[in-house]
């Protein structure tokens, strides 16, 4: 009898181990999950893994600590919808056709989610897409219409539109977690796009953070009062200056009544930003921003241009960074869920932005230019057992590369028309196979909001060459090593005459490589003029 018990116990133990081994084997052989986290207009300067001067972002930083931080990541076209089109298609704007926020997205483009879905991935998208009401390649989506609202936002779904009460950053996370907990198929790998509206203009923080951040004071950027002495027309005529073009109402949250009392002439649309609040939300808002208005009324009569610029900058930073604090909290919720559910080890997590953003550098807000603050974008990636934790990577990568990276990770062949390069060699320690020396940029949306002129350019680790065209013909060259703040345009410096020739040749070659040309430039100008 004892012998029988021992044999029975041994058999059960073997079966148990066998079941666990089989289950473990299935989990280990399943293709990696992919979570793509993107915020809108999140400057790399506002992530403490890059620079802790302005804000601490411990949860976003976790991705870098457990993975890789890219210091030379950039975009191909620094404006929201075109950037997203590049990410989805793996093709430059002039190829995918989405050159600006105004043009329609050509839905005949094949996107990487479509290919992953076809390959057996379960796919979902929650948050801000910015264009298109029916994104292809997703089993489920809930997306904001256009820019969306910070408070009590409307979402577009497969079943129709719905308004969800609350704060948009929290809601986007709740929708994402709800899908992961309740509708994710554990038998399938998944690709999830978790897309935040914040910190897009007009920067409305949650109650928790507008209460905290409106009390903070931030250091001024070194180039806040840049005079563009060595630059051409483009910098001098752009309409994105904190002093001249940042709205006291919509951006700095003064009320129309305050503006009226002070006899300041300014267009106002603050109401459009906060009218969607319910009475409780509005009361909390007024309790904090009301005293700010009263304080400004006292200060304004004695303010000169410089003091007003500084005041507007501080107000800008308080609200902009306040929205990012909520993003960081919510990214933490997603990372915690992955850890708690034992999903982290087989999940690639990416954090990025659709482009960079000016936080007072050169006196600006917004993006669009090929200068570093808008051209460069944050990129942090973790992939346990593949990426060694805590690595900083300075190779030149772009949002153009995401599609091919995700496809390679999933074991799916990328279409030949995709123009990026898979980041897998950099992620997996095979850097010797990476040979990119330069990246290409092209901005189209002019004449339009912010009046940033059309330009294209090429950047290496050492230099950046920019050509402004259309209604001007101006060139700029920057020495990225000696002049990282890009203050001195050296295009006419005899010392750099040879570099100018080399960079112009490199630009010519790069334009040819990516199939861009003067013919296409003129084509898109003609299309734009017909709108």
Short mmCIF file of C-alpha atoms in Angstrom, two decimals:
data_model
loop_
_atom_site.label_atom_id
_atom_site.label_comp_id
_atom_site.label_asym_id
_atom_site.label_seq_id
_atom_site.Cartn_x
_atom_site.Cartn_y
_atom_site.Cartn_z
CA UNK A 1 0.00 0.00 0.00
CA UNK A 2 2.82 2.39 0.86
CA UNK A 3 4.51 1.48 -2.40
CA UNK A 4 1.31 2.27 -4.30
CA UNK A 5 1.05 5.67 -2.58
CA UNK A 6 4.65 6.48 -3.48
CA UNK A 7 4.11 5.48 -7.11
CA UNK A 8 0.89 7.51 -7.28
CA UNK A 9 2.59 10.56 -5.79
CA UNK A 10 5.48 10.19 -8.25
CA UNK A 11 3.16 9.98 -11.25
CA UNK A 12 1.12 12.99 -10.12
CA UNK A 13 4.30 14.96 -9.56
CA UNK A 14 5.51 14.10 -13.05
CA UNK A 15 2.19 15.13 -14.57
CA UNK A 16 2.22 18.38 -12.62
CA UNK A 17 5.75 19.20 -13.70
CA UNK A 18 4.84 18.22 -17.25
CA UNK A 19 1.84 20.57 -17.27
CA UNK A 20 3.90 23.42 -15.86
CA UNK A 21 6.67 22.76 -18.36
CA UNK A 22 4.20 22.68 -21.24
CA UNK A 23 2.55 25.91 -20.07
CA UNK A 24 5.92 27.58 -19.54
CA UNK A 25 7.08 26.40 -22.95
CA UNK A 26 4.01 27.92 -24.61
CA UNK A 27 4.57 31.22 -22.84
CA UNK A 28 8.24 31.28 -23.79
CA UNK A 29 7.64 30.44 -27.43
CA UNK A 30 4.78 32.91 -27.93
CA UNK A 31 5.72 35.88 -30.04
CA UNK A 32 6.52 39.03 -28.03
CA UNK A 33 3.72 41.39 -27.08
CA UNK A 34 4.17 45.01 -28.13
CA UNK A 35 2.94 48.05 -26.21
CA UNK A 36 3.48 51.34 -28.02
CA UNK A 37 3.01 54.32 -25.68
CA UNK A 38 2.97 57.74 -27.30
CA UNK A 39 2.19 61.15 -25.87
CA UNK A 40 1.44 64.23 -27.94
CA UNK A 41 4.09 66.98 -27.97
CA UNK A 42 6.10 65.52 -25.08
CA UNK A 43 9.50 67.22 -25.14
CA UNK A 44 12.47 65.06 -24.21
CA UNK A 45 13.54 67.91 -21.90
CA UNK A 46 10.47 67.08 -19.80
CA UNK A 47 11.51 63.51 -19.00
CA UNK A 48 13.88 63.19 -16.08
CA UNK A 49 15.73 60.28 -17.70
CA UNK A 50 16.97 62.93 -20.16
CA UNK A 51 17.02 66.02 -17.94
CA UNK A 52 15.65 66.41 -14.43
CA UNK A 53 15.73 70.22 -14.42
CA UNK A 54 11.99 70.65 -14.94
CA UNK A 55 10.22 67.51 -13.74
CA UNK A 56 10.63 64.08 -12.25
CA UNK A 57 9.05 61.25 -14.29
CA UNK A 58 9.91 58.12 -12.31
CA UNK A 59 7.55 55.79 -14.15
CA UNK A 60 8.62 56.73 -17.67
CA UNK A 61 12.21 56.57 -16.42
CA UNK A 62 11.57 52.95 -15.38
CA UNK A 63 11.47 52.02 -19.07
CA UNK A 64 14.98 53.41 -19.53
CA UNK A 65 16.30 51.81 -16.34
CA UNK A 66 14.97 48.43 -17.43
CA UNK A 67 15.91 48.96 -21.06
CA UNK A 68 17.38 51.50 -23.45
CA UNK A 69 17.36 55.31 -23.68
CA UNK A 70 17.90 56.77 -27.16
CA UNK A 71 19.59 60.18 -27.20
CA UNK A 72 19.54 60.69 -30.96
CA UNK A 73 15.96 59.75 -31.87
CA UNK A 74 14.21 62.13 -34.26
CA UNK A 75 11.15 62.55 -36.46
CA UNK A 76 10.86 62.97 -40.22
CA UNK A 77 8.23 65.73 -40.07
CA UNK A 78 7.60 67.52 -36.77
CA UNK A 79 3.84 67.85 -36.72
CA UNK A 80 1.20 65.58 -35.18
CA UNK A 81 -0.80 63.78 -37.87
CA UNK A 82 2.04 63.37 -40.41
CA UNK A 83 4.26 61.94 -37.69
CA UNK A 84 1.62 59.35 -36.85
CA UNK A 85 1.22 58.46 -40.52
CA UNK A 86 4.98 57.88 -40.77
CA UNK A 87 4.88 55.64 -37.70
CA UNK A 88 2.01 53.54 -39.03
CA UNK A 89 3.29 53.19 -42.60
CA UNK A 90 7.07 53.20 -42.19
CA UNK A 91 7.20 55.68 -45.09
CA UNK A 92 8.19 59.35 -45.31
CA UNK A 93 5.41 61.94 -45.64
CA UNK A 94 6.05 62.54 -49.33
CA UNK A 95 5.51 58.81 -49.96
CA UNK A 96 2.52 58.09 -47.68
CA UNK A 97 0.87 61.38 -48.75
CA UNK A 98 0.06 62.73 -45.27
CA UNK A 99 2.33 65.77 -45.50
CA UNK A 100 0.46 68.04 -43.06
CA UNK A 101 -2.46 68.15 -40.63
CA UNK A 102 -4.79 69.33 -43.41
CA UNK A 103 -4.33 66.63 -46.05
CA UNK A 104 -6.28 63.38 -45.88
CA UNK A 105 -4.60 60.12 -45.00
CA UNK A 106 -4.53 57.74 -47.96
CA UNK A 107 -6.19 54.63 -46.56
CA UNK A 108 -4.70 52.46 -49.30
CA UNK A 109 -1.44 52.67 -47.34
CA UNK A 110 -0.64 49.37 -45.65
CA UNK A 111 0.10 49.89 -41.95
CA UNK A 112 2.07 47.70 -39.57
CA UNK A 113 -1.01 46.97 -37.37
CA UNK A 114 -2.74 45.48 -40.41
CA UNK A 115 0.22 43.19 -41.02
CA UNK A 116 0.48 42.17 -37.36
CA UNK A 117 -3.25 41.48 -37.20
CA UNK A 118 -2.98 39.31 -40.31
CA UNK A 119 -0.09 37.45 -38.67
CA UNK A 120 -2.21 36.49 -35.67
CA UNK A 121 -1.66 39.39 -33.28
CA UNK A 122 -4.60 40.74 -31.31
CA UNK A 123 -4.56 44.51 -31.80
CA UNK A 124 -6.08 47.47 -29.97
CA UNK A 125 -5.76 51.26 -29.93
CA UNK A 126 -6.88 53.66 -27.19
CA UNK A 127 -6.44 57.43 -27.03
CA UNK A 128 -5.44 59.99 -29.64
CA UNK A 129 -4.86 59.00 -33.26
CA UNK A 130 -5.57 62.52 -34.65
CA UNK A 131 -6.73 61.43 -38.10
CA UNK A 132 -9.28 58.96 -39.42
CA UNK A 133 -12.30 57.62 -37.58
CA UNK A 134 -11.83 53.97 -38.48
CA UNK A 135 -8.18 52.91 -38.14
CA UNK A 136 -7.39 49.73 -40.04
CA UNK A 137 -5.81 46.71 -38.47
CA UNK A 138 -7.40 46.92 -35.01
CA UNK A 139 -9.67 44.44 -33.31
CA UNK A 140 -10.83 47.18 -30.97
CA UNK A 141 -10.32 50.93 -30.74
CA UNK A 142 -11.58 53.88 -28.75
CA UNK A 143 -10.05 57.08 -30.09
CA UNK A 144 -10.53 60.80 -29.58
CA UNK A 145 -12.03 62.76 -32.47
CA UNK A 146 -9.36 65.14 -33.78
CA UNK A 147 -7.52 66.80 -30.90
CA UNK A 148 -10.01 65.57 -28.32
CA UNK A 149 -10.84 67.15 -24.96
CA UNK A 150 -9.02 67.01 -21.64
CA UNK A 151 -12.21 66.86 -19.56
CA UNK A 152 -15.18 64.54 -20.20
CA UNK A 153 -13.96 63.64 -23.68
CA UNK A 154 -15.85 62.04 -26.54
CA UNK A 155 -14.47 58.79 -27.95
CA UNK A 156 -15.06 57.18 -31.34
CA UNK A 157 -15.61 53.42 -31.19
CA UNK A 158 -16.67 50.66 -33.57
CA UNK A 159 -20.12 50.88 -31.96
CA UNK A 160 -20.47 54.67 -32.19
CA UNK A 161 -19.43 57.77 -30.28
CA UNK A 162 -19.54 57.95 -26.51
CA UNK A 163 -18.71 60.60 -23.90
CA UNK A 164 -16.80 59.38 -20.85
CA UNK A 165 -16.71 61.54 -17.75
CA UNK A 166 -13.37 62.24 -16.17
CA UNK A 167 -9.87 63.34 -17.11
CA UNK A 168 -8.62 62.15 -20.50
CA UNK A 169 -5.26 60.77 -19.36
CA UNK A 170 -6.90 58.66 -16.66
CA UNK A 171 -9.68 57.54 -19.01
CA UNK A 172 -7.26 56.47 -21.75
CA UNK A 173 -5.44 54.33 -19.19
CA UNK A 174 -8.67 52.86 -17.78
CA UNK A 175 -9.79 51.87 -21.28
CA UNK A 176 -6.40 50.29 -21.95
CA UNK A 177 -6.36 48.31 -18.70
CA UNK A 178 -9.97 47.24 -19.18
CA UNK A 179 -9.08 45.74 -22.54
CA UNK A 180 -6.01 44.01 -21.17
CA UNK A 181 -7.92 42.55 -18.23
CA UNK A 182 -11.20 41.62 -19.87
CA UNK A 183 -10.89 41.24 -23.63
CA UNK A 184 -7.29 40.33 -24.33
CA UNK A 185 -6.94 36.77 -25.60
CA UNK A 186 -4.12 35.20 -23.53
CA UNK A 187 -3.60 32.63 -26.30
CA UNK A 188 -2.52 35.33 -28.74
CA UNK A 189 0.33 37.85 -28.72
CA UNK A 190 -0.97 41.40 -28.68
CA UNK A 191 0.00 44.78 -30.11
CA UNK A 192 -1.44 47.66 -28.12
CA UNK A 193 -1.24 51.35 -29.01
CA UNK A 194 -1.75 53.46 -25.86
CA UNK A 195 -1.86 57.07 -27.05
CA UNK A 196 -2.13 60.12 -24.81
CA UNK A 197 -3.60 63.49 -25.72
CA UNK A 198 -1.39 65.20 -23.15
CA UNK A 199 0.67 67.32 -23.15
CA UNK A 200 -0.88 68.89 -26.26
CA UNK A 201 -1.97 72.54 -26.18
CA UNK A 202 -3.90 74.03 -24.35
CA UNK A 203 -2.37 72.08 -21.45
CA UNK A 204 -5.20 71.47 -18.98
CA UNK A 205 -3.88 69.50 -15.99
CA UNK A 206 -5.99 67.37 -13.67
CA UNK A 207 -7.15 68.80 -10.35
CA UNK A 208 -4.38 66.95 -8.51
CA UNK A 209 -1.66 68.55 -10.57
CA UNK A 210 -2.99 72.03 -11.31
CA UNK A 211 -3.28 72.45 -7.55
CA UNK A 212 0.37 71.41 -7.14
CA UNK A 213 2.06 72.76 -10.25
CA UNK A 214 0.62 76.28 -10.24
CA UNK A 215 2.69 76.83 -7.10
CA UNK A 216 5.98 75.87 -8.79
CA UNK A 217 8.63 78.12 -10.37
CA UNK A 218 10.93 76.82 -13.09
CA UNK A 219 14.41 77.88 -14.29
CA UNK A 220 14.47 79.91 -17.48
CA UNK A 221 15.99 78.36 -20.63
CA UNK A 222 19.29 79.89 -21.70
CA UNK A 223 17.89 80.94 -25.10
CA UNK A 224 14.53 82.33 -23.93
CA UNK A 225 15.50 85.77 -25.30
CA UNK A 226 17.24 84.54 -28.46
CA UNK A 227 17.60 87.30 -31.08
CA UNK A 228 18.18 84.91 -34.06
CA UNK A 229 21.17 87.05 -35.04
CA UNK A 230 22.76 84.45 -37.31
CA UNK A 231 19.56 82.89 -38.60
CA UNK A 232 17.52 83.74 -41.66
CA UNK A 233 13.94 84.78 -42.30
CA UNK A 234 12.30 81.58 -41.10
CA UNK A 235 13.18 81.94 -37.42
CA UNK A 236 12.45 85.65 -37.39
CA UNK A 237 8.99 85.36 -38.94
CA UNK A 238 7.71 82.21 -37.21
CA UNK A 239 4.64 82.86 -35.08
CA UNK A 240 5.35 80.72 -32.06
CA UNK A 241 6.96 83.18 -29.67
CA UNK A 242 5.99 82.98 -26.01
CA UNK A 243 5.86 86.77 -25.75
CA UNK A 244 4.14 87.64 -29.04
CA UNK A 245 2.06 84.62 -29.89
CA UNK A 246 1.21 82.67 -26.74
CA UNK A 247 -2.37 83.46 -25.77
CA UNK A 248 -2.97 84.92 -22.32
CA UNK A 249 -6.41 83.34 -22.37
CA UNK A 250 -6.32 79.94 -24.05
CA UNK A 251 -2.68 79.20 -23.15
CA UNK A 252 -2.09 81.05 -19.87
CA UNK A 253 -5.66 80.61 -18.56
CA UNK A 254 -6.63 84.22 -17.96
CA UNK A 255 -10.35 84.82 -18.35
CA UNK A 256 -11.93 87.04 -20.96
CA UNK A 257 -13.12 89.27 -18.11
CA UNK A 258 -9.53 89.76 -16.89
CA UNK A 259 -8.41 90.68 -20.41
CA UNK A 260 -11.31 93.09 -20.76
CA UNK A 261 -10.61 94.80 -17.44
CA UNK A 262 -6.95 95.31 -18.37
CA UNK A 263 -7.92 96.53 -21.86
CA UNK A 264 -5.71 93.96 -23.55
CA UNK A 265 -6.70 93.19 -27.11
CA UNK A 266 -6.48 89.48 -27.68
CA UNK A 267 -8.52 86.79 -29.37
CA UNK A 268 -9.89 84.42 -26.76
CA UNK A 269 -11.11 80.85 -26.90
CA UNK A 270 -10.53 79.70 -23.33
CA UNK A 271 -14.20 78.83 -23.12
CA UNK A 272 -13.75 76.12 -25.74
CA UNK A 273 -11.12 74.49 -23.54
CA UNK A 274 -13.01 74.42 -20.26
CA UNK A 275 -16.69 74.57 -21.26
CA UNK A 276 -16.83 70.77 -21.23
CA UNK A 277 -16.16 70.66 -17.49
CA UNK A 278 -19.00 69.66 -15.16
CA UNK A 279 -19.87 72.00 -12.27
CA UNK A 280 -17.65 70.17 -9.78
CA UNK A 281 -14.65 70.23 -12.12
CA UNK A 282 -15.20 73.88 -12.97
CA UNK A 283 -15.48 74.88 -9.32
CA UNK A 284 -12.15 73.18 -8.55
CA UNK A 285 -10.58 74.89 -11.57
CA UNK A 286 -11.88 78.35 -10.65
CA UNK A 287 -10.68 77.95 -7.06
CA UNK A 288 -7.08 77.73 -8.34
CA UNK A 289 -7.10 79.80 -11.51
CA UNK A 290 -9.29 82.57 -10.12
CA UNK A 291 -6.53 83.78 -7.74
CA UNK A 292 -4.02 83.55 -10.61
CA UNK A 293 -6.19 86.00 -12.55
CA UNK A 294 -6.42 88.36 -9.59
CA UNK A 295 -2.67 88.24 -9.04
CA UNK A 296 -2.04 89.04 -12.72
CA UNK A 297 -4.31 92.08 -12.54
CA UNK A 298 -2.07 93.49 -9.81
CA UNK A 299 1.19 92.68 -11.59
CA UNK A 300 0.34 93.64 -15.17
CA UNK A 301 0.47 97.45 -14.88
CA UNK A 302 4.16 97.29 -13.88
CA UNK A 303 5.24 94.56 -16.32
CA UNK A 304 7.65 95.30 -19.17
CA UNK A 305 8.06 92.92 -22.13
CA UNK A 306 10.68 90.81 -20.40
CA UNK A 307 8.68 90.41 -17.20
CA UNK A 308 5.56 89.48 -19.16
CA UNK A 309 7.56 86.91 -21.15
CA UNK A 310 8.82 85.33 -17.93
CA UNK A 311 5.32 85.32 -16.42
CA UNK A 312 3.89 83.64 -19.53
CA UNK A 313 6.72 81.10 -19.55
CA UNK A 314 6.08 80.14 -15.92
CA UNK A 315 2.35 79.76 -16.55
CA UNK A 316 3.12 77.66 -19.63
CA UNK A 317 5.45 75.35 -17.72
CA UNK A 318 3.07 74.97 -14.78
CA UNK A 319 0.27 73.66 -16.98
CA UNK A 320 2.36 71.79 -19.56
CA UNK A 321 4.34 69.90 -16.92
CA UNK A 322 1.22 69.35 -14.84
CA UNK A 323 -0.31 67.35 -17.68
CA UNK A 324 2.87 65.28 -17.97
CA UNK A 325 2.75 64.39 -14.28
CA UNK A 326 -0.57 62.63 -14.95
CA UNK A 327 0.89 60.82 -17.95
CA UNK A 328 3.75 59.56 -15.81
CA UNK A 329 1.39 58.29 -13.10
CA UNK A 330 -0.65 56.40 -15.66
CA UNK A 331 2.33 54.88 -17.44
CA UNK A 332 3.19 53.48 -14.02
CA UNK A 333 -0.22 51.77 -13.84
CA UNK A 334 0.44 50.01 -17.16
CA UNK A 335 3.94 48.89 -16.14
CA UNK A 336 2.65 47.65 -12.79
CA UNK A 337 -0.05 45.61 -14.52
CA UNK A 338 2.52 43.95 -16.76
CA UNK A 339 4.63 43.06 -13.74
CA UNK A 340 1.69 41.83 -11.65
CA UNK A 341 0.33 39.63 -14.44
CA UNK A 342 3.78 38.21 -15.34
CA UNK A 343 3.52 39.71 -18.82
CA UNK A 344 6.54 41.99 -18.61
CA UNK A 345 9.16 39.40 -19.57
CA UNK A 346 7.62 38.81 -22.99
CA UNK A 347 6.51 42.37 -23.75
CA UNK A 348 8.34 45.07 -25.66
CA UNK A 349 7.38 48.49 -24.25
CA UNK A 350 8.08 51.69 -26.17
CA UNK A 351 7.62 55.23 -24.86
CA UNK A 352 7.87 58.10 -27.31
CA UNK A 353 6.19 61.28 -28.56
CA UNK A 354 4.93 62.21 -32.01
CA UNK A 355 7.68 64.86 -32.00
CA UNK A 356 9.62 67.14 -29.69
CA UNK A 357 8.44 70.52 -28.41
CA UNK A 358 9.87 73.90 -27.46
CA UNK A 359 9.80 74.68 -23.76
CA UNK A 360 10.90 78.29 -24.14
CA UNK A 361 14.10 77.53 -26.05
CA UNK A 362 14.68 80.29 -28.64
CA UNK A 363 11.69 82.03 -27.05
CA UNK A 364 9.30 79.49 -28.56
CA UNK A 365 6.55 77.00 -27.87
CA UNK A 366 5.20 74.45 -30.41
CA UNK A 367 7.38 72.41 -32.83
CA UNK A 368 7.68 72.20 -36.71
CA UNK A 369 11.30 73.29 -37.13
CA UNK A 370 14.21 70.93 -37.71
CA UNK A 371 16.03 72.48 -34.77
CA UNK A 372 16.73 70.00 -31.98
CA UNK A 373 13.91 70.69 -29.54
CA UNK A 374 11.23 69.75 -32.09
CA UNK A 375 13.27 67.49 -34.38
CA UNK A 376 14.43 65.19 -31.60
CA UNK A 377 11.90 63.07 -29.76
CA UNK A 378 12.06 60.99 -26.58
CA UNK A 379 12.49 57.27 -27.13
CA UNK A 380 12.74 54.71 -24.34
CA UNK A 381 12.38 50.97 -24.98
CA UNK A 382 12.44 47.97 -22.68
CA UNK A 383 12.38 44.33 -23.73
CA UNK A 384 13.46 41.98 -20.94
CA UNK A 385 15.92 39.23 -21.85
CA UNK A 386 16.72 41.03 -25.10
CA UNK A 387 17.80 44.55 -24.08
CA UNK A 388 20.40 44.86 -21.37
CA UNK A 389 19.00 47.27 -18.77
CA UNK A 390 20.32 50.78 -18.37
CA UNK A 391 21.84 51.24 -21.83
CA UNK A 392 22.09 54.66 -23.50
CA UNK A 393 22.15 54.55 -27.29
CA UNK A 394 23.35 57.49 -29.41
CA UNK A 395 22.80 56.05 -32.89
CA UNK A 396 20.57 58.09 -35.19
CA UNK A 397 17.10 56.54 -35.28
CA UNK A 398 13.72 57.89 -36.41
CA UNK A 399 10.00 57.34 -36.05
CA UNK A 400 10.32 55.97 -39.58
CA UNK A 401 11.89 52.86 -38.03
CA UNK A 402 9.08 51.72 -35.72
CA UNK A 403 7.03 49.79 -38.30
CA UNK A 404 9.91 47.62 -39.47
CA UNK A 405 11.10 47.10 -35.91
CA UNK A 406 7.74 45.77 -34.75
CA UNK A 407 7.36 43.59 -37.82
CA UNK A 408 10.78 41.99 -37.33
CA UNK A 409 10.07 41.36 -33.66
CA UNK A 410 6.83 39.62 -34.68
CA UNK A 411 8.56 37.59 -37.38
CA UNK A 412 6.68 39.33 -40.19
CA UNK A 413 8.34 40.38 -43.43
CA UNK A 414 8.19 44.15 -43.99
CA UNK A 415 6.90 45.42 -47.36
CA UNK A 416 9.69 46.58 -49.65
CA UNK A 417 8.20 50.08 -49.86
CA UNK A 418 8.82 50.73 -46.16
CA UNK A 419 11.76 53.10 -45.79
CA UNK A 420 12.91 52.69 -42.21
CA UNK A 421 15.40 50.33 -40.62
CA UNK A 422 14.59 47.83 -37.92
CA UNK A 423 16.03 48.79 -34.52
CA UNK A 424 16.38 45.15 -33.50
CA UNK A 425 20.18 45.08 -34.01
CA UNK A 426 20.55 48.03 -31.62
CA UNK A 427 18.11 46.52 -29.13
CA UNK A 428 19.81 43.13 -29.07
CA UNK A 429 23.44 44.18 -28.88
CA UNK A 430 24.32 43.74 -32.56
CA UNK A 431 25.24 47.36 -33.13
CA UNK A 432 28.02 46.46 -35.57
CA UNK A 433 25.36 45.82 -38.24
CA UNK A 434 23.89 49.33 -37.91
CA UNK A 435 25.31 51.66 -40.57
CA UNK A 436 23.09 54.75 -40.76
CA UNK A 437 25.11 57.96 -41.00
CA UNK A 438 22.37 60.52 -41.63
CA UNK A 439 18.64 61.13 -41.23
CA UNK A 440 16.28 63.11 -43.44
CA UNK A 441 13.62 65.67 -42.50
CA UNK A 442 10.92 67.54 -44.46
CA UNK A 443 8.28 69.99 -43.17
CA UNK A 444 5.42 71.14 -45.45
CA UNK A 445 2.66 72.99 -43.61
CA UNK A 446 3.13 76.57 -44.85
CA UNK A 447 1.53 79.05 -45.11
CA UNK A 448 -0.43 78.01 -42.04
CA UNK A 449 -0.64 78.28 -38.26
CA UNK A 450 2.66 79.40 -36.68
CA UNK A 451 4.03 80.41 -40.11
CA UNK A 452 7.00 78.05 -40.07
CA UNK A 453 8.38 78.00 -43.59
CA UNK A 454 8.76 74.85 -45.64
CA UNK A 455 12.13 73.22 -45.25
CA UNK A 456 14.01 70.00 -45.60
CA UNK A 457 17.39 68.93 -44.32
CA UNK A 458 19.85 66.26 -43.36
CA UNK A 459 21.47 65.59 -39.99
CA UNK A 460 24.50 63.58 -38.96
CA UNK A 461 25.93 63.27 -35.47
CA UNK A 462 28.29 66.15 -36.27
CA UNK A 463 26.31 68.58 -38.44
CA UNK A 464 22.83 69.64 -39.51
CA UNK A 465 22.03 71.26 -42.85
CA UNK A 466 18.64 72.91 -43.47
CA UNK A 467 17.19 74.37 -46.66
CA UNK A 468 14.20 76.73 -46.38
CA UNK A 469 12.31 77.02 -49.65
CA UNK A 470 9.00 78.01 -51.30
CA UNK A 471 8.90 81.80 -50.73
CA UNK A 472 12.57 81.96 -49.63
CA UNK A 473 15.81 80.24 -50.56
CA UNK A 474 17.90 80.13 -47.40
CA UNK A 475 20.42 77.67 -46.01
CA UNK A 476 21.54 77.02 -42.44
CA UNK A 477 24.31 74.83 -41.06
CA UNK A 478 24.95 73.94 -37.42
CA UNK A 479 27.88 72.26 -35.73
CA UNK A 480 26.05 69.85 -33.44
CA UNK A 481 29.10 69.05 -31.32
CA UNK A 482 30.29 72.62 -30.68
CA UNK A 483 26.89 74.33 -30.75
CA UNK A 484 24.23 71.94 -29.37
CA UNK A 485 21.82 74.84 -28.67
CA UNK A 486 22.01 75.75 -32.37
CA UNK A 487 22.60 79.46 -31.89
CA UNK A 488 25.25 80.00 -34.57
CA UNK A 489 24.32 79.42 -38.20
CA UNK A 490 27.72 78.79 -39.84
CA UNK A 491 26.59 78.41 -43.45
CA UNK A 492 28.72 81.43 -44.51
CA UNK A 493 31.68 80.73 -42.23
CA UNK A 494 34.76 80.13 -44.47
CA UNK A 495 36.06 77.65 -41.92
CA UNK A 496 33.18 75.35 -42.77
CA UNK A 497 33.22 75.79 -46.56
CA UNK A 498 34.24 72.18 -47.15
CA UNK A 499 31.66 70.91 -44.67
CA UNK A 500 28.94 72.86 -46.52
CA UNK A 501 29.85 71.12 -49.77
CA UNK A 502 29.94 67.71 -48.11
CA UNK A 503 26.60 68.21 -46.36
CA UNK A 504 24.91 69.50 -49.52
CA UNK A 505 26.12 66.41 -51.35
CA UNK A 506 24.88 64.22 -48.49
CA UNK A 507 21.50 65.98 -48.63
CA UNK A 508 21.30 65.35 -52.36
CA UNK A 509 22.09 61.66 -51.87
CA UNK A 510 19.65 61.32 -49.00
CA UNK A 511 16.83 62.96 -50.95
CA UNK A 512 17.46 60.47 -53.74
CA UNK A 513 17.60 57.54 -51.32
CA UNK A 514 14.18 58.38 -49.88
CA UNK A 515 12.73 59.28 -53.31
CA UNK A 516 12.13 62.96 -52.53
CA UNK A 517 12.74 65.65 -55.15
CA UNK A 518 12.10 69.20 -56.27
CA UNK A 519 9.36 67.83 -58.52
CA UNK A 520 7.55 66.45 -55.47
CA UNK A 521 8.15 69.72 -53.59
CA UNK A 522 6.35 71.62 -56.36
CA UNK A 523 3.62 68.97 -56.55
CA UNK A 524 2.75 69.37 -52.88
CA UNK A 525 2.86 73.16 -53.12
CA UNK A 526 0.31 73.01 -55.94
CA UNK A 527 -1.94 70.65 -53.97
CA UNK A 528 -1.71 72.91 -50.95
CA UNK A 529 -2.65 75.98 -52.97
CA UNK A 530 -5.81 74.24 -54.21
CA UNK A 531 -7.15 73.64 -50.69
#
